[in-house]
Amino acid sequence: MTKILAVDDSASMRQMVSFTLQGAGYEVVEACDGQEALNKAKQSQVDLVLSDVNMPVMDGIALIKQLRTLPNYKFTPILMLTTESAADKKTEGKAAGATGWIVKPFNPDQLLNTIKKVLG
Amino acid sequence: MLEPRHSFDTPTHPQPRAPKGFSHINRYWDKSQGVFAAKILPGEFYVSLAGEMIVTVLGSCIAACVRDRVKGVGGMNHFMLPIQRENMGNGPAVFSESARYGNWAMEYLINEVLKNGGDKRNLEIKIFGGGRVLENMQQIDVGQKNIDFVRHFIANESLYLAAEDVGGVFPRKVLYFPDTGSVKVRKLKTVRNDVVFERERNYAKSINTRPAQGDIELF
């Protein structure tokens, strides 16, 4: 089963994302900040990371940078799901190694289509 | 000797700049309170960093005031849940499109407070509105649905609800001072015109017909 790491400091957001992904047959691992996500990604390989940007402890951009230093996450799709729509933030995310940028609010069908697309 | 009476007719200091992304908000000098103010309409939110007052008028909508009580950074939103998009397949109500819209209204405000120096652990929330005001809306108590949603959201996020003045049958005018956290609420027992209702009806119509969805970009 395809495993997705869903990272958001908002419990409501994590629940909504998990509900959408699980409904489509994905296995979901949740984390509430970048550091917890990094720990979980190291413990068990995931197929895709879906992460918020603004989070305490470690933000989403720092998480991408850390993940990209790990050999088994060099090419794993990392999608940012965020309220941030500023061009400079997107550029920062892209430079860090993000695969794509989704601005909240998300439409469940479009989110699932995007995930399908980047998973190949 | 009597001190000269202070007049609020003219600003006592220059207007602070609007935070990035909020230049569309109506900001003005409020003579009655002697402060610069930002007036938000249904669907809008605002975060103040410079001692401004945030004002809104609520019928069935909810305004959540979110503030870091240590740093004095805070803001207010003004929203309601779309009532025509209640269900999302056979999922639970908390994941309905309606509730998801509310989650985003809250998340946008909270994130803006955090981006401006707030710390999630220090947040206090005050909620207002949710009156049984909008009539002719399919017999649904829109105000109560909004109240139920925002209370659930606050509990789910383990946030601190510091005060609330919700429900009832009257519209409210809310004046919020994010730097101190104080709030002045006036119940509008006589509304001189139906601008409040008209704005909420138009807002309800727009969120019921326009799907909420952000941009997607693949790099």
Coordinates of N, CA and C in Angstrom, one line a residue, chain B residues 19-117:
Chain B
P19 N -0.3 45.4 7.3 CA 0.6 44.3 7.1 C 0.6 43.8 5.7
K20 N 1.6 43.1 5.2 CA 1.7 42.6 3.9 C 0.5 41.7 3.6
G21 N -0.2 42.0 2.5 CA -1.3 41.1 2.1 C -2.6 41.7 2.5
F22 N -2.6 42.8 3.3 CA -3.9 43.3 3.8 C -4.2 44.7 3.3
S23 N -3.7 45.1 2.1 CA -3.9 46.5 1.7 C -5.3 46.7 1.2
H24 N -6.1 45.6 1.0 CA -7.5 45.7 0.5 C -8.4 46.1 1.7
I25 N -8.0 45.9 2.9 CA -8.8 46.1 4.0 C -9.1 47.6 4.3
N26 N -10.3 48.0 4.6 CA -10.7 49.4 4.8 C -10.2 49.8 6.2
R27 N -9.2 50.7 6.2 CA -8.6 51.2 7.4 C -8.8 52.7 7.5
Y28 N -9.0 53.2 8.7 CA -9.4 54.6 8.9 C -9.1 55.0 10.3
W29 N -9.2 56.3 10.6 CA -9.1 56.9 11.9 C -10.5 56.8 12.6
D30 N -10.6 56.2 13.7 CA -11.9 56.1 14.4 C -12.0 57.2 15.5
K31 N -12.8 58.2 15.2 CA -12.9 59.3 16.1 C -13.5 58.9 17.5
S32 N -14.4 58.0 17.5 CA -15.1 57.7 18.7 C -14.1 57.0 19.7
Q33 N -13.2 56.2 19.2 CA -12.3 55.5 20.1 C -10.9 56.1 20.1
G34 N -10.6 57.0 19.2 CA -9.3 57.6 19.1 C -8.2 56.7 18.8
V35 N -8.5 55.8 17.8 CA -7.5 54.8 17.3 C -7.7 54.6 15.8
F36 N -6.6 54.1 15.2 CA -6.8 53.7 13.8 C -7.5 52.3 13.9
A37 N -8.4 52.2 12.9 CA -9.2 51.0 12.9 C -9.1 50.3 11.5
A38 N -9.4 49.0 11.5 CA -9.6 48.2 10.3 C -10.9 47.6 10.4
K39 N -11.7 47.8 9.3 CA -13.1 47.2 9.3 C -13.1 46.0 8.4
I40 N -13.5 44.9 9.0 CA -13.5 43.7 8.1 C -15.0 43.3 7.8
L41 N -15.1 42.8 6.6 CA -16.4 42.4 6.1 C -16.5 40.8 6.0
P42 N -17.7 40.3 5.8 CA -17.8 38.8 5.7 C -16.8 38.2 4.8
G43 N -16.1 37.2 5.2 CA -15.1 36.5 4.4 C -13.7 37.1 4.5
E44 N -13.5 38.2 5.2 CA -12.2 38.8 5.4 C -11.6 38.5 6.7
F45 N -10.3 38.8 6.8 CA -9.7 38.7 8.2 C -8.5 39.8 8.2
Y46 N -8.1 40.1 9.3 CA -7.0 41.1 9.5 C -6.2 40.9 10.7
V47 N -4.9 41.1 10.6 CA -4.0 41.0 11.7 C -3.3 42.3 12.0
S48 N -3.3 42.8 13.2 CA -2.7 44.0 13.5 C -1.5 43.9 14.4
L49 N -0.5 44.7 14.0 CA 0.8 44.6 14.7 C 1.0 45.9 15.4
A50 N 0.2 46.9 15.2 CA 0.5 48.3 15.6 C -0.6 49.0 16.4
G51 N -1.2 48.3 17.3 CA -2.2 49.0 18.1 C -3.5 49.4 17.4
E52 N -3.8 48.8 16.3 CA -5.0 49.2 15.7 C -6.2 48.5 16.3
M53 N -7.4 49.0 16.1 CA -8.6 48.3 16.5 C -9.2 47.6 15.3
I54 N -9.8 46.4 15.5 CA -10.4 45.7 14.4 C -11.9 45.7 14.7
V55 N -12.6 46.1 13.6 CA -14.1 46.3 13.8 C -14.8 45.4 12.8
T56 N -15.9 44.8 13.3 CA -16.8 44.1 12.3 C -18.2 44.1 12.9
V57 N -19.2 43.9 12.0 CA -20.6 43.8 12.4 C -21.1 42.4 12.0
L58 N -21.6 41.7 13.0 CA -22.0 40.3 12.8 C -23.5 40.0 12.9
G59 N -24.0 39.2 12.0 CA -25.4 38.7 12.2 C -25.3 37.3 12.6
S60 N -25.4 36.4 11.6 CA -25.2 34.9 11.9 C -23.8 34.5 11.8
C61 N -23.0 35.3 11.2 CA -21.6 35.0 11.1 C -20.9 34.9 12.4
I62 N -19.7 34.3 12.4 CA -18.8 34.2 13.6 C -17.6 35.1 13.3
A63 N -17.1 35.8 14.4 CA -15.8 36.4 14.3 C -15.0 35.8 15.4
A64 N -13.8 35.2 15.0 CA -12.9 34.7 16.0 C -11.8 35.7 16.2
C65 N -11.5 36.1 17.4 CA -10.4 36.9 17.7 C -9.2 36.1 18.3
V66 N -8.1 36.1 17.6 CA -7.0 35.2 17.9 C -5.8 36.1 18.3
R67 N -5.2 35.8 19.4 CA -4.1 36.7 19.9 C -3.1 35.9 20.7
D68 N -1.8 36.3 20.5 CA -0.8 35.8 21.4 C -0.8 36.7 22.6
R69 N -1.1 36.2 23.7 CA -1.3 37.0 24.9 C 0.0 37.5 25.5
V70 N 1.1 36.9 25.1 CA 2.4 37.4 25.6 C 2.9 38.5 24.7
K71 N 2.8 38.3 23.3 CA 3.4 39.3 22.4 C 2.4 40.4 22.0
G72 N 1.2 40.2 22.2 CA 0.2 41.2 21.8 C -0.1 41.3 20.3
V73 N 0.2 40.2 19.6 CA -0.1 40.2 18.2 C -1.4 39.4 18.0
G74 N -2.3 40.0 17.3 CA -3.6 39.3 17.1 C -4.4 39.8 15.9
G75 N -5.5 39.1 15.7 CA -6.3 39.4 14.5 C -7.7 38.9 14.7
M76 N -8.5 39.2 13.7 CA -9.9 38.8 13.7 C -10.3 38.3 12.3
N77 N -11.2 37.3 12.3 CA -11.8 36.9 11.0 C -13.3 37.1 11.1
H78 N -14.0 36.8 10.0 CA -15.4 37.0 10.0 C -15.9 36.0 8.9
F79 N -16.6 35.0 9.3 CA -17.0 33.9 8.4 C -18.2 33.2 8.8
M80 N -18.8 32.5 7.9 CA -19.8 31.5 8.2 C -19.6 30.3 7.4
L81 N -20.2 29.2 7.7 CA -20.1 27.9 7.0 C -21.0 27.9 5.8
P82 N -20.6 27.5 4.7 CA -21.6 27.3 3.6 C -22.6 26.3 3.9
I83 N -23.9 26.6 3.8 CA -24.9 25.6 4.2 C -25.3 24.7 3.1
Q84 N -25.0 25.0 1.8 CA -25.5 24.2 0.8 C -24.6 23.1 0.4
R85 N -23.4 23.1 1.1 CA -22.4 22.0 0.7 C -22.1 21.3 2.0
E86 N -23.1 20.9 2.7 CA -23.0 20.2 4.0 C -22.2 18.9 3.9
N87 N -22.6 18.1 3.0 CA -22.1 16.7 3.0 C -21.0 16.5 2.0
M88 N -20.2 15.5 2.4 CA -19.1 15.1 1.6 C -19.1 13.6 1.5
G89 N -19.9 13.2 0.5 CA -20.1 11.7 0.4 C -20.8 11.2 1.7
N90 N -20.2 10.1 2.2 CA -20.8 9.6 3.4 C -19.9 9.8 4.6
G91 N -19.0 10.8 4.5 CA -18.1 11.1 5.6 C -18.7 11.8 6.8
P92 N -18.1 11.8 7.9 CA -18.6 12.5 9.1 C -18.7 14.0 8.9
A93 N -19.6 14.6 9.6 CA -19.9 16.0 9.4 C -18.6 16.9 9.6
V94 N -17.7 16.5 10.5 CA -16.5 17.3 10.7 C -15.6 17.4 9.5
F95 N -15.8 16.5 8.5 CA -15.0 16.5 7.3 C -15.9 17.0 6.1
S96 N -17.1 17.5 6.4 CA -17.9 18.0 5.3 C -17.2 19.2 4.7
E97 N -17.6 19.6 3.4 CA -17.0 20.7 2.8 C -17.3 22.0 3.6
S98 N -18.5 22.0 4.2 CA -18.9 23.1 5.0 C -17.9 23.3 6.2
A99 N -17.6 22.2 6.9 CA -16.6 22.3 8.0 C -15.2 22.6 7.5
R100 N -14.9 22.1 6.4 CA -13.5 22.4 5.8 C -13.4 23.8 5.5
Y101 N -14.4 24.5 5.1 CA -14.4 25.9 4.8 C -14.1 26.7 6.1
G102 N -14.7 26.3 7.2 CA -14.5 26.9 8.5 C -13.1 26.7 9.0
N103 N -12.6 25.5 8.8 CA -11.2 25.2 9.2 C -10.2 26.1 8.5
W104 N -10.5 26.4 7.2 CA -9.5 27.2 6.5 C -9.6 28.7 6.9
A105 N -10.9 29.1 7.2 CA -11.0 30.5 7.7 C -10.2 30.7 9.0
M106 N -10.3 29.6 9.9 CA -9.5 29.7 11.1 C -8.0 29.6 10.9
E107 N -7.6 28.6 10.0 CA -6.2 28.4 9.8 C -5.5 29.6 9.2
Y108 N -6.2 30.3 8.3 CA -5.6 31.5 7.7 C -5.3 32.5 8.7
L109 N -6.2 32.7 9.6 CA -6.0 33.8 10.7 C -4.9 33.3 11.6
I110 N -5.0 32.1 12.1 CA -4.0 31.6 13.1 C -2.6 31.7 12.5
N111 N -2.5 31.2 11.2 CA -1.1 31.2 10.6 C -0.6 32.7 10.4
E112 N -1.5 33.6 10.2 CA -1.0 35.0 10.0 C -0.5 35.5 11.4
V113 N -1.2 35.2 12.4 CA -0.8 35.6 13.8 C 0.6 34.9 14.1
L114 N 0.7 33.7 13.7 CA 2.0 33.0 14.0 C 3.1 33.5 13.1
K115 N 2.8 33.9 11.9 CA 3.8 34.4 11.0 C 4.3 35.8 11.5
N116 N 3.5 36.5 12.2 CA 3.8 37.8 12.7 C 4.4 37.7 14.1
G117 N 4.9 36.6 14.5 CA 5.6 36.5 15.8 C 4.8 35.8 16.9

